[in-house]
PDB file of C-alpha atoms in Angstrom:
ATOM      1  CA  MET A  33      85.487 107.006  96.845  1.00 85.00           C
ATOM      2  CA  ALA A  34      87.707 105.340  99.445  1.00 86.00           C
ATOM      3  CA  ASP A  35      88.483 108.754 100.963  1.00 87.00           C
ATOM      4  CA  ARG A  36      84.796 109.431 101.405  1.00 91.00           C
ATOM      5  CA  LEU A  37      84.221 105.965 102.824  1.00 88.00           C
ATOM      6  CA  GLU A  38      86.894 106.650 105.432  1.00 90.00           C
ATOM      7  CA  GLN A  39      85.481 110.110 106.229  1.00 91.00           C
ATOM      8  CA  GLU A  40      82.013 108.677 106.803  1.00 93.00           C
ATOM      9  CA  ASN A  41      83.281 105.619 108.723  1.00 90.00           C
ATOM     10  CA  LEU A  42      86.219 106.801 110.805  1.00 91.00           C
ATOM     11  CA  GLY A  43      88.670 104.031 111.569  1.00 91.00           C
ATOM     12  CA  CYS A  44      87.078 101.555 109.163  1.00 94.00           C
ATOM     13  CA  PHE A  45      90.452 100.504 107.746  1.00 95.00           C
ATOM     14  CA  ASP A  46      91.885  99.968 111.223  1.00 94.00           C
ATOM     15  CA  ASP A  47      89.041  97.786 112.501  1.00 92.00           C
ATOM     16  CA  PRO A  48      89.874  94.120 111.774  1.00 88.00           C
ATOM     17  CA  ASN A  49      86.157  93.212 111.776  1.00 89.00           C
ATOM     18  CA  VAL A  50      84.971  95.636 109.084  1.00 93.00           C
ATOM     19  CA  THR A  51      84.516  94.127 105.630  1.00 95.00           C
ATOM     20  CA  PHE A  52      84.368  95.744 102.193  1.00 96.00           C
ATOM     21  CA  ALA A  53      82.680  94.617  98.987  1.00 94.00           C
ATOM     22  CA  ASP A  54      82.374  95.574  95.366  1.00 95.00           C
ATOM     23  CA  LEU A  55      79.430  93.556  94.122  1.00 94.00           C
ATOM     24  CA  TYR A  56      79.777  94.620  90.487  1.00 95.00           C
ATOM     25  CA  MET A  57      83.486  94.867  89.737  1.00 95.00           C
ATOM     26  CA  LYS A  58      84.755  96.299  86.501  1.00 92.00           C
ATOM     27  CA  SER A  59      88.519  96.683  86.834  1.00 90.00           C
ATOM     28  CA  GLY A  60      89.257  95.798  90.446  1.00 91.00           C
ATOM     29  CA  MET A  61      90.581  99.281  91.207  1.00 92.00           C
ATOM     30  CA  TYR A  62      88.151  99.956  94.071  1.00 93.00           C
ATOM     31  CA  ILE A  63      88.963  96.707  95.913  1.00 94.00           C
ATOM     32  CA  THR A  64      92.673  97.289  95.250  1.00 93.00           C
ATOM     33  CA  GLU A  65      92.467 100.739  96.840  1.00 94.00           C
ATOM     34  CA  ILE A  66      90.602  99.298  99.844  1.00 95.00           C
ATOM     35  CA  MET A  67      93.159  96.495 100.116  1.00 94.00           C
ATOM     36  CA  THR A  68      96.024  99.009  99.985  1.00 93.00           C
ATOM     37  CA  ARG A  69      94.532 101.065 102.809  1.00 95.00           C
ATOM     38  CA  LEU A  70      93.977  97.966 104.908  1.00 96.00           C
ATOM     39  CA  TYR A  71      97.512  96.766 104.228  1.00 95.00           C
ATOM     40  CA  GLN A  72      99.004 100.154 105.187  1.00 95.00           C
ATOM     41  CA  SER A  73      96.843 100.624 108.301  1.00 95.00           C
ATOM     42  CA  LYS A  74      98.968 101.071 111.434  1.00 95.00           C
ATOM     43  CA  ARG A  75      96.584  98.902 113.437  1.00 96.00           C
ATOM     44  CA  MET A  76      96.640  96.121 110.861  1.00 95.00           C
ATOM     45  CA  ARG A  77     100.455  96.294 110.835  1.00 96.00           C
ATOM     46  CA  THR A  78     100.405  95.877 114.609  1.00 97.00           C
ATOM     47  CA  LEU A  79      97.946  92.973 114.509  1.00 96.00           C
ATOM     48  CA  TYR A  80      99.657  91.306 111.535  1.00 96.00           C
ATOM     49  CA  PRO A  81     103.297  92.454 111.410  1.00 97.00           C
ATOM     50  CA  ASP A  82     104.245  89.875 108.782  1.00 96.00           C
ATOM     51  CA  ASP A  83     103.392  91.225 105.317  1.00 93.00           C
ATOM     52  CA  ALA A  84     102.246  87.880 103.915  1.00 93.00           C
ATOM     53  CA  GLU A  85     100.116  87.114 106.971  1.00 95.00           C
ATOM     54  CA  ARG A  86      98.508  90.579 106.807  1.00 94.00           C
ATOM     55  CA  LEU A  87      97.745  90.239 103.088  1.00 94.00           C
ATOM     56  CA  ASN A  88      96.300  86.764 103.543  1.00 94.00           C
ATOM     57  CA  HIS A  89      94.086  88.005 106.376  1.00 95.00           C
ATOM     58  CA  ILE A  90      92.856  90.899 104.236  1.00 95.00           C
ATOM     59  CA  PHE A  91      92.078  88.752 101.195  1.00 94.00           C
ATOM     60  CA  ALA A  92      90.451  85.972 103.214  1.00 95.00           C
ATOM     61  CA  ASN A  93      88.428  88.096 105.632  1.00 94.00           C
ATOM     62  CA  ARG A  94      88.119  91.743 104.676  1.00 95.00           C
ATOM     63  CA  VAL A  95      87.530  92.238 100.928  1.00 96.00           C
ATOM     64  CA  TYR A  96      84.861  90.676  98.716  1.00 96.00           C
ATOM     65  CA  GLY A  97      84.062  91.129  95.072  1.00 96.00           C
ATOM     66  CA  CYS A  98      81.842  89.896  92.269  1.00 96.00           C
ATOM     67  CA  ALA A  99      82.790  90.215  88.616  1.00 96.00           C
ATOM     68  CA  PRO A 100      79.932  89.882  86.098  1.00 96.00           C
ATOM     69  CA  THR A 101      81.799  88.243  83.204  1.00 96.00           C
ATOM     70  CA  GLU A 102      84.693  85.841  82.716  1.00 95.00           C
ATOM     71  CA  ILE A 103      86.918  88.448  81.083  1.00 95.00           C
ATOM     72  CA  ILE A 104      86.293  91.024  83.826  1.00 95.00           C
ATOM     73  CA  TYR A 105      86.848  88.351  86.453  1.00 94.00           C
ATOM     74  CA  ARG A 106      90.242  87.474  84.969  1.00 93.00           C
ATOM     75  CA  ILE A 107      91.220  91.154  84.641  1.00 92.00           C
ATOM     76  CA  CYS A 108      90.274  91.756  88.275  1.00 90.00           C
ATOM     77  CA  LEU A 109      92.178  88.730  89.535  1.00 89.00           C
ATOM     78  CA  ARG A 110      95.294  89.755  87.633  1.00 89.00           C
ATOM     79  CA  TYR A 111      95.014  93.368  88.785  1.00 88.00           C
ATOM     80  CA  ILE A 112      94.164  92.612  92.418  1.00 89.00           C
ATOM     81  CA  LEU A 113      96.297  89.520  93.028  1.00 86.00           C
ATOM     82  CA  GLY A 114      99.107  90.066  90.543  1.00 82.00           C
ATOM     83  CA  PHE A 115     101.166  92.346  92.770  1.00 77.00           C
ATOM     84  CA  SER A 116     103.848  89.899  93.912  1.00 76.00           C
ATOM     85  CA  ASP A 117     105.748  86.842  92.779  1.00 77.00           C
ATOM     86  CA  TYR A 118     106.819  86.187  96.379  1.00 81.00           C
ATOM     87  CA  ILE A 119     103.670  86.340  98.484  1.00 83.00           C
ATOM     88  CA  HIS A 120     101.186  83.549  97.883  1.00 88.00           C
ATOM     89  CA  ILE A 121      97.550  84.419  98.650  1.00 90.00           C
ATOM     90  CA  LEU A 122      95.940  81.296 100.078  1.00 91.00           C
ATOM     91  CA  LYS A 123      92.301  82.397  99.854  1.00 93.00           C
ATOM     92  CA  ASN A 124      90.486  85.271  98.216  1.00 93.00           C
ATOM     93  CA  ASN A 125      86.848  86.259  97.949  1.00 95.00           C
ATOM     94  CA  ILE A 126      86.765  87.462  94.363  1.00 95.00           C
ATOM     95  CA  HIS A 127      84.150  85.518  92.402  1.00 95.00           C
ATOM     96  CA  LEU A 128      82.755  85.332  88.914  1.00 96.00           C
ATOM     97  CA  TYR A 129      79.151  86.194  89.718  1.00 95.00           C
ATOM     98  CA  ASP A 130      76.638  88.453  87.991  1.00 94.00           C
ATOM     99  CA  THR A 131      74.623  90.206  90.695  1.00 94.00           C
ATOM    100  CA  PRO A 132      72.145  92.706  89.108  1.00 93.00           C
ATOM    101  CA  GLU A 133      69.185  90.314  88.925  1.00 93.00           C
ATOM    102  CA  TYR A 134      69.534  89.523  92.630  1.00 94.00           C
ATOM    103  CA  ALA A 135      69.596  93.222  93.433  1.00 93.00           C
ATOM    104  CA  LYS A 136      66.489  93.813  91.296  1.00 94.00           C
ATOM    105  CA  ASN A 137      64.466  91.001  92.839  1.00 95.00           C
ATOM    106  CA  GLY A 138      65.512  91.705  96.427  1.00 95.00           C
ATOM    107  CA  THR A 139      67.472  88.506  97.054  1.00 96.00           C
ATOM    108  CA  MET A 140      70.976  90.010  96.971  1.00 94.00           C
ATOM    109  CA  GLU A 141      71.731  89.520 100.672  1.00 93.00           C
ATOM    110  CA  ALA A 142      70.795  85.842 100.614  1.00 95.00           C
ATOM    111  CA  GLU A 143      72.821  85.245  97.437  1.00 93.00           C
ATOM    112  CA  ILE A 144      75.884  87.028  98.820  1.00 93.00           C
ATOM    113  CA  ARG A 145      75.695  85.105 102.098  1.00 93.00           C
ATOM    114  CA  LYS A 146      75.530  81.858 100.145  1.00 94.00           C
ATOM    115  CA  LEU A 147      78.272  82.817  97.685  1.00 94.00           C
ATOM    116  CA  PHE A 148      80.743  83.904 100.359  1.00 93.00           C
ATOM    117  CA  ASP A 149      79.642  81.338 102.939  1.00 89.00           C
ATOM    118  CA  LEU A 150      78.740  84.023 105.499  1.00 85.00           C
TER     119      LEU A 150
END
């Protein structure tokens, strides 16, 4: 899925202004793959040469996620943020939030803007 995203949006992982979201997370694998590509991007390494600074930028500004239940939320946090005992992530945009009703009634954009303070 991330390969296709990159094929259809050339340079998306190198552009520091492009954001990515999984609005119905199940395991956190998709956001983790996106985060990995952002972290390994040559341009992102140039802009943020310090590993911790680059990771904090990515988590605070580039990736967003909503988990529909408490258990899935906790699994996602552990999977996505549990990669290091040495790098402290100051801010992340992974939330416990069930989104299907907002998608069905056409208010998803407003809810997401409110949730992520966009």
